[in-house]
mmCIF file with all atom_site columns, N, CA and C in Angstrom:
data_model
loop_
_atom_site.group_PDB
_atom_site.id
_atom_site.type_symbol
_atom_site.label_atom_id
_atom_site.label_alt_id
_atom_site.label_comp_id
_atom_site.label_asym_id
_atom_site.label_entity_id
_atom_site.label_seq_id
_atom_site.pdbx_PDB_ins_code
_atom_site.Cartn_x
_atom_site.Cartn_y
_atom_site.Cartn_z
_atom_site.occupancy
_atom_site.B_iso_or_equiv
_atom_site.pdbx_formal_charge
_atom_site.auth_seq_id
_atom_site.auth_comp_id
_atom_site.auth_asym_id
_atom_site.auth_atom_id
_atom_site.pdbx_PDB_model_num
ATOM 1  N N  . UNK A 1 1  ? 12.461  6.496  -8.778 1.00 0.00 ? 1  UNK A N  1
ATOM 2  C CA . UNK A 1 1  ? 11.327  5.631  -9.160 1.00 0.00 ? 1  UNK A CA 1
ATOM 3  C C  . UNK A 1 1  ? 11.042  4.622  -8.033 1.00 0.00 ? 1  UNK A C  1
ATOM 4  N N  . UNK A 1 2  ? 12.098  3.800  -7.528 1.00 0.00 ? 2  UNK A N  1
ATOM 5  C CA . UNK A 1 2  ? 11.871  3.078  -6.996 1.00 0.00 ? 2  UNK A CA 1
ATOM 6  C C  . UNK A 1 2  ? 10.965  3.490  -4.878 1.00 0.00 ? 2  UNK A C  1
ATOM 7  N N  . UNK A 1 3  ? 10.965  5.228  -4.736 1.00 0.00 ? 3  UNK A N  1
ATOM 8  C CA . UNK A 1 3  ? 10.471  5.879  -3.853 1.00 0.00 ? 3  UNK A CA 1
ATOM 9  C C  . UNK A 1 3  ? 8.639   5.763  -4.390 1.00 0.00 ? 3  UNK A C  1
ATOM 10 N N  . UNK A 1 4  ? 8.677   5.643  -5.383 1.00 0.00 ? 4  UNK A N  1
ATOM 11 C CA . UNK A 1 4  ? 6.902   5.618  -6.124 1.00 0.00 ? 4  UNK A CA 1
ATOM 12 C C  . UNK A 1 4  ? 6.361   4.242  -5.785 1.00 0.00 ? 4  UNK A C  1
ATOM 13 N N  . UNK A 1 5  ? 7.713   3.474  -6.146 1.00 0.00 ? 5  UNK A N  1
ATOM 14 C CA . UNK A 1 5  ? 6.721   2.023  -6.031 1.00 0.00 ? 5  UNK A CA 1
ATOM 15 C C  . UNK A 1 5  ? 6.618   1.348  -4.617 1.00 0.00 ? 5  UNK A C  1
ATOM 16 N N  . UNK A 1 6  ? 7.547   1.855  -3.667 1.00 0.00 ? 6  UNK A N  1
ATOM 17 C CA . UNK A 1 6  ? 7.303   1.841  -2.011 1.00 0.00 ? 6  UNK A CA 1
ATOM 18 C C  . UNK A 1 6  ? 5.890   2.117  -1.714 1.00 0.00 ? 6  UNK A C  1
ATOM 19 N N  . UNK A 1 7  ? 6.144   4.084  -2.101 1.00 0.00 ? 7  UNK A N  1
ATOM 20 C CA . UNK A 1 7  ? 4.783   4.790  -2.047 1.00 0.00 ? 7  UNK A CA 1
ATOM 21 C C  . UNK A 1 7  ? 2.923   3.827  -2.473 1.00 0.00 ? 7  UNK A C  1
ATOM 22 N N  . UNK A 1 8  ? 3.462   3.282  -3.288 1.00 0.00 ? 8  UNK A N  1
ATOM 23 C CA . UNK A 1 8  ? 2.273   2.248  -3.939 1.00 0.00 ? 8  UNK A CA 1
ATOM 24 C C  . UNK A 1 8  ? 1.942   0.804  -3.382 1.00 0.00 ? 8  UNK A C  1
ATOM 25 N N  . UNK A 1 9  ? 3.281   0.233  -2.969 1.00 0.00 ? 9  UNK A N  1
ATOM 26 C CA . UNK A 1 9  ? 2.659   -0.430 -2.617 1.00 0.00 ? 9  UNK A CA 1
ATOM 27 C C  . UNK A 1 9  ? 2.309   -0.525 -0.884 1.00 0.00 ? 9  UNK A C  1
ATOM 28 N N  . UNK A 1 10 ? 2.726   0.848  -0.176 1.00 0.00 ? 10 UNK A N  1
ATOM 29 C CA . UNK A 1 10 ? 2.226   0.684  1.433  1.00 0.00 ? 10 UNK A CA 1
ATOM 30 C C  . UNK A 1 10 ? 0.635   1.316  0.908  1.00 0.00 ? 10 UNK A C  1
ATOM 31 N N  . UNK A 1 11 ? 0.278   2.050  0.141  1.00 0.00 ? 11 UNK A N  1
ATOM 32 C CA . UNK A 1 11 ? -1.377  3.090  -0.366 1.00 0.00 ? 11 UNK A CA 1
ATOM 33 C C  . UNK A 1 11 ? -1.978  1.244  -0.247 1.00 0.00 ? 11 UNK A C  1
ATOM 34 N N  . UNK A 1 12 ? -1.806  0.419  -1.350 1.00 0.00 ? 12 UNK A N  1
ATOM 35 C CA . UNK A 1 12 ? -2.504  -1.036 -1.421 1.00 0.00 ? 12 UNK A CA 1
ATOM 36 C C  . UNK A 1 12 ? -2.420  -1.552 -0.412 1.00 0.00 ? 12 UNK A C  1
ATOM 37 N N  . UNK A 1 13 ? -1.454  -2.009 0.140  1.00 0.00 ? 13 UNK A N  1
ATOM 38 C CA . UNK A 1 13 ? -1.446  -2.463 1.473  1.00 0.00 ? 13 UNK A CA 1
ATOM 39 C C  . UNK A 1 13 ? -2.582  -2.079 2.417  1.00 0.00 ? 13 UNK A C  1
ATOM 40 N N  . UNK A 1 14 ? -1.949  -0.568 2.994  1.00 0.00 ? 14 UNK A N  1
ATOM 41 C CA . UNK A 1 14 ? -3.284  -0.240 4.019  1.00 0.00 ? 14 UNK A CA 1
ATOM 42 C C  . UNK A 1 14 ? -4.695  -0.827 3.426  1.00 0.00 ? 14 UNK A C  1
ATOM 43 N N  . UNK A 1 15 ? -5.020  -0.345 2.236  1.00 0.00 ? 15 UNK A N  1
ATOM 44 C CA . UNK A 1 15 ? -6.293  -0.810 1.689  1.00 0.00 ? 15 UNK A CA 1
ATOM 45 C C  . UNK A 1 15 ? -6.616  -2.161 2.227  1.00 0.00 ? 15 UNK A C  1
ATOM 46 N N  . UNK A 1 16 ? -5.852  -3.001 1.870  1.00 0.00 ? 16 UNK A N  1
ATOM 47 C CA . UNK A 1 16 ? -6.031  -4.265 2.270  1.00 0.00 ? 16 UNK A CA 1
ATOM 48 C C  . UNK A 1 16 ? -6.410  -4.622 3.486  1.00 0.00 ? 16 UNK A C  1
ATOM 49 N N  . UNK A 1 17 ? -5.461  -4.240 4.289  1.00 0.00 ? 17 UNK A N  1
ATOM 50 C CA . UNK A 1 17 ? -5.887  -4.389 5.893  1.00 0.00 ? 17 UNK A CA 1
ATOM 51 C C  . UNK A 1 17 ? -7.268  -3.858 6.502  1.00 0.00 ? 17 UNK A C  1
ATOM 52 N N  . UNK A 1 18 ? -7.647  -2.448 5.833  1.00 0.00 ? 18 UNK A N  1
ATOM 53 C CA . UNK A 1 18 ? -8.751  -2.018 6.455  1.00 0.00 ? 18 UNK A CA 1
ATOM 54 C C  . UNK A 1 18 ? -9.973  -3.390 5.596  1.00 0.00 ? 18 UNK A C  1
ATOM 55 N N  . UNK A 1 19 ? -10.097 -4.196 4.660  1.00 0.00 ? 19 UNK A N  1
ATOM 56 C CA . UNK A 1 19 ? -10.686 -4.797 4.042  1.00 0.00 ? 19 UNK A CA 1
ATOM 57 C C  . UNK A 1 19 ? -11.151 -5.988 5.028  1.00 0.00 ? 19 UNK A C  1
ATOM 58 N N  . UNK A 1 20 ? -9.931  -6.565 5.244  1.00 0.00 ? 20 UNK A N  1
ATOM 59 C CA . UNK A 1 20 ? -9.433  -7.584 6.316  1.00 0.00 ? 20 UNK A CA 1
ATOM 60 C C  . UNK A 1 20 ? -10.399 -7.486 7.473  1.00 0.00 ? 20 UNK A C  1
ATOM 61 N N  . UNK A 1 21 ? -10.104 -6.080 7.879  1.00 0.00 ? 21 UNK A N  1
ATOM 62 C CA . UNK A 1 21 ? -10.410 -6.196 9.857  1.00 0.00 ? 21 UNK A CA 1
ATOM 63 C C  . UNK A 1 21 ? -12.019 -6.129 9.262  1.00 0.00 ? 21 UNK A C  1
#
């Protein structure tokens, strides 16, 4: 489980950054 919530939160992350620049 705890491989899913890595997985989830680098997917949000990137999102974020491309938001950012």
């Amino acid at each position: 489980m705890e491989l899913l919530q890595v997985w989830v939160d680098k997917e949000e992350e990137e999102e974020e950054e491309e938001e950012d620049q």
